Amino acid sequence: MSDNFRLDKGGLINRNKKISFKFNGKKYFGYEGDTIASALLANGVHLIGRSFKYHRPRGFFGAGVDEPYAIVQMNRNNEVDPNVRATEQELFEGLEAKSVNCWPNVNFDIGAINNFLNKFFPAGFYYKTFMWPKSFWYKIYEPIIRKAAGFGAASIKHDKERYEHKYEYCDLLIAGTGPSGLASAYAAAQNGARVILAEDKSRFGGSLLTSEVTIGNQSGQEWAEQIISELKSMPNVIVKNRSQVFGYYDHNMLVMSERVSDHLPKTDKYTPKQRLWYIRAKEVVISSGSIERPLVFGNNDTPGVMLSSAAKEYIKVYGVLVGKKPIVFTNNDSGYETAIEFKKNGVDPIVLDTRKDADSEIIKEAKELNINIKFSYVVVAAKGYKKVNSADIAKISDDKKVISNVENIKCDCICVSGFWTPTIHLASQSGNKTKFNEEIDAFVPSHSKQKETTLGSANGVFTLEENLKTSFEKGSELSKKITNKENKVSIPTVVEKKSSKHDKFWCVPLPEGKNYKRFLDFQNDVAVSDIQLALREGYRSIEHVKRYTTLGMATDQGKTSNLNGLQLVSEVENKVVPQVGHTTFRPPYTPVSIGAIVGREVGKHSKPTRKSPMHYWHEKNNAVFVDAGVWLRPRYYKQGSENLFVASKREAKNVRQNVGVCDVTTLGKIDIKGPDAAEFLNRVYTNAWLKLPVGKARYGVMLREDGIVMDDGTTTRISENHYHMTTTTAQAANVLSHLEYYLQLVWPELNVNVVSSTEQWAGAAIAGPKSRDVLQKLFPDLDVSNEGLPFMGYMEGNLFGVNAKIFRISFSGELAYEVNVESDHGNFMWEKIMEIGKEFNIQPYGTEALSTLRIEMGHVAGSELDGRTIPYDNSLEGLVSKKKDFIGKRSLSKKAYLEPDRQKVVGVVPLDKKTSIPEGSYIVKDAKAKLPNPKLGHVSASCWSVEYDNPFHLQLLKTEKI
Amino acid sequence: MLYIKCPHCGLRPQTEFSYGGDATVKRPELNKEISDQDWDNFVYLRKSPRGKHLELWQHISGCRQWIKVERDTLTHEIFTTLKANENI
Ligand SMILES: [Zn+2]
């Protein structure tokens, strides 16, 4: 059955472009400019999903971001998009969407059994269920609930779409392009301010798209179009549609999500799917409008029950009738505007007005159109399961307590209007202390904490004339403060119909003997009875009631339910709403896709990748790389079918027997200069530095103030006042900050400068008994003999025309040197070393062999200097000066650091000479002892000794206990 | 995200800075006797005030200077920023 509910004319859709799409596998047609919702409604489809808890049939409730029901799962360009609001998703050719939260399908949904078992699903269901026998939860509830619950399923595949982040700065950010947003943006732009104007929908104009008003000599919609096109032509204005400002953070930073390509069948090359904007604004104007409040009555979640403003929007924007026998149920004049639209399009509505009598220009117009109006009337309950087919209506007494004359009338939709709730989410997020406005029964912004101004109906003002005037003035005033320019804008005259006062009534009492479910939160299935139960069970704070019942905690963030929930709590508690207060609004205002939050920082872009200048040589020579912080380092060089174990053993052996070369570019390097450099190093390192001669290097250990070893490395005195410090790869940045801290804040009197030079130098470590032979051939003019370049010696040389620094330092216990050249010459140096080393059987070695060599030597590194050990634990106490003071020294006399049973680094060889113990293993005295089995230490490093051909480990161990 | 005015570079987003803790702590002088209690207080003990707090930040992705920031820990309001050698 596919009735046609599309009007012959009208709406803002492009009737020349027909679009086909699929919903739940069935093919439908719509037009360009439709949303999934409007196109389905045009086809008479109202059943879109199942509710979260009871799996009751659900239809469309709104026409925009407030939609609680119509969440679909999309398939776009072979990518899955869960949690898409059908009321926002624009139609494109070939679109495929399906219902969520129903299994096996939307028409036959097994979860609907929950509806009949609803006594078992009261408020706090999840909390209470956890109290039941555990096995019940694991075996029965959890698997079924998992299968039947949730709003769609995310793909487990990598998302191929591209998402971007953008940073912007502006004078005024204006959220919302209704009359207030447009007027304030226009006035600010005229004053030369940098303006960003954001609209979450595809069309600009907000309420002007659906209201019957005149501004100047134009209709509201024409005026909006003209202002937008003028703003778009101005260089100081950025105008964005499909862009939701969803978060207001500290110091006027707002985040906006732009759906760049979601309305297209696929994302164009070089454009992202979505873009996240981080906007730092000097002033923010919140013109986010207001959302109609539902009226609460029996079965008010039945498909076909929807907001009256949504019904009007479907007619005026999409040319779609949501029904042909509508009931409009209202407590204010807005319902009449919807009724008038129905009537103008040839449909006879019935208006049920909760008010005893009311009169205004709008009501007069409705009467003139012969619309059937019943005052003091309410809908008691909607009837029909998958779609409304009739309604029980009744007369209500003046005190709104008693209903009488219940009768059933046929209808195919019920359009409800319970007045308007200002959208104060952004203002509240900004820290604005909101206040309750009795006039409109809703909260409005009050005292700003940040530079933010709320205008229009978001501020609780509902007359266009007043809003335009205030917004032009505010836009001008805010921008003038920033630009010091003023170009007066004349405020146009406005023709609009005046409204009468709304009725505070919002919840229809249950008729005698009936137990209808009356829903407050449509997305999380929270009914009036759930709140009443929570209050009976002793919950008082609105924050607790919210968490216990899950009211307002769904993905729609309670846009349509919050206030009615508060009204109910205040009624039961006999308090006024402001006493109850509202729950905290937190970002995001609407769901934001994870992809947009992550942006381009995925895969290899999730962190920077640093490569040494010799990287491509390593690559060409079959290096297998390993991540070392953000660096990529060769772990081993694969020959033939070698694996890690075999290759690293070969490389390490070759260092012990011949000579090897290792890329050590990644070591942190810090250039230290100044007359007080020696004194500074003397305070930073634990050992003595004042007497280090020029041309010599020294190994040093530095501590934090709490006595823990921070880093180690060698530092070389290049000249009288110039030192070259090396740090471990991992600690390079921390050490630099540490040095800067002491120089800038603690000892500013020291005349020393430090700067990172890690990137400036490429380094190669040449190690092994034949390393001197290689070095001599690299620098034929230098005396590199044991006397000419002794242990820990330093000299400068000329490597075939390239300046080089030569250090005689060893990490492996072998005779070894490190040669540094400027980075640009790194590859040249490396190739020369390989070429010259050939006759000495030189082989490159990677980090695995490097580790093996240092573990064999018992040389501590990052896995022992792990942020928990003091010099003693690493047997480095010999490097701790007793004569001088240094950073962290005072802590070393702490009682805990002097305990005899501290874990200490020891070398361990298994008795069977075969069994290797993995790094990280815990050491206990007896593996079979009862728990808790005290830990004596752990394996910090593990290798296969090439020297003795057996496993070898370093452990941090409580040796006293063994 | 905070917006911090580096006294050397101007207004910059928080992502360019790293946090350095209480700026009022003074490191005890080198080579001076100090009781265990006083040393422990220097190393470990920090106030965690609700409200105004003078703290250190380093402009690591900018000028690399350590600066002082007077910030309200509750509202994140920043009252003033100072160079390392300046005092309120
Ligand atoms: Zn700076």
XYZ file of N, CA and C and ligand atoms in Angstrom, chain B residues 6 8-9 59 62-63, ligand 1:
19
model
N 50.466 33.940 25.887
C 51.895 33.830 26.192
C 52.457 35.249 26.212
N 55.206 36.262 25.633
C 56.199 36.468 24.578
C 55.572 36.420 23.189
N 54.532 35.592 23.010
C 54.004 35.319 21.666
C 52.583 35.825 21.452
N 55.416 26.980 26.956
C 54.954 27.144 25.574
C 55.801 26.235 24.683
N 55.871 26.660 20.940
C 56.054 28.058 20.553
C 57.448 28.502 20.932
N 57.514 29.457 21.851
C 58.815 30.034 22.198
C 59.584 29.206 23.221
Zn 55.390 31.848 23.641
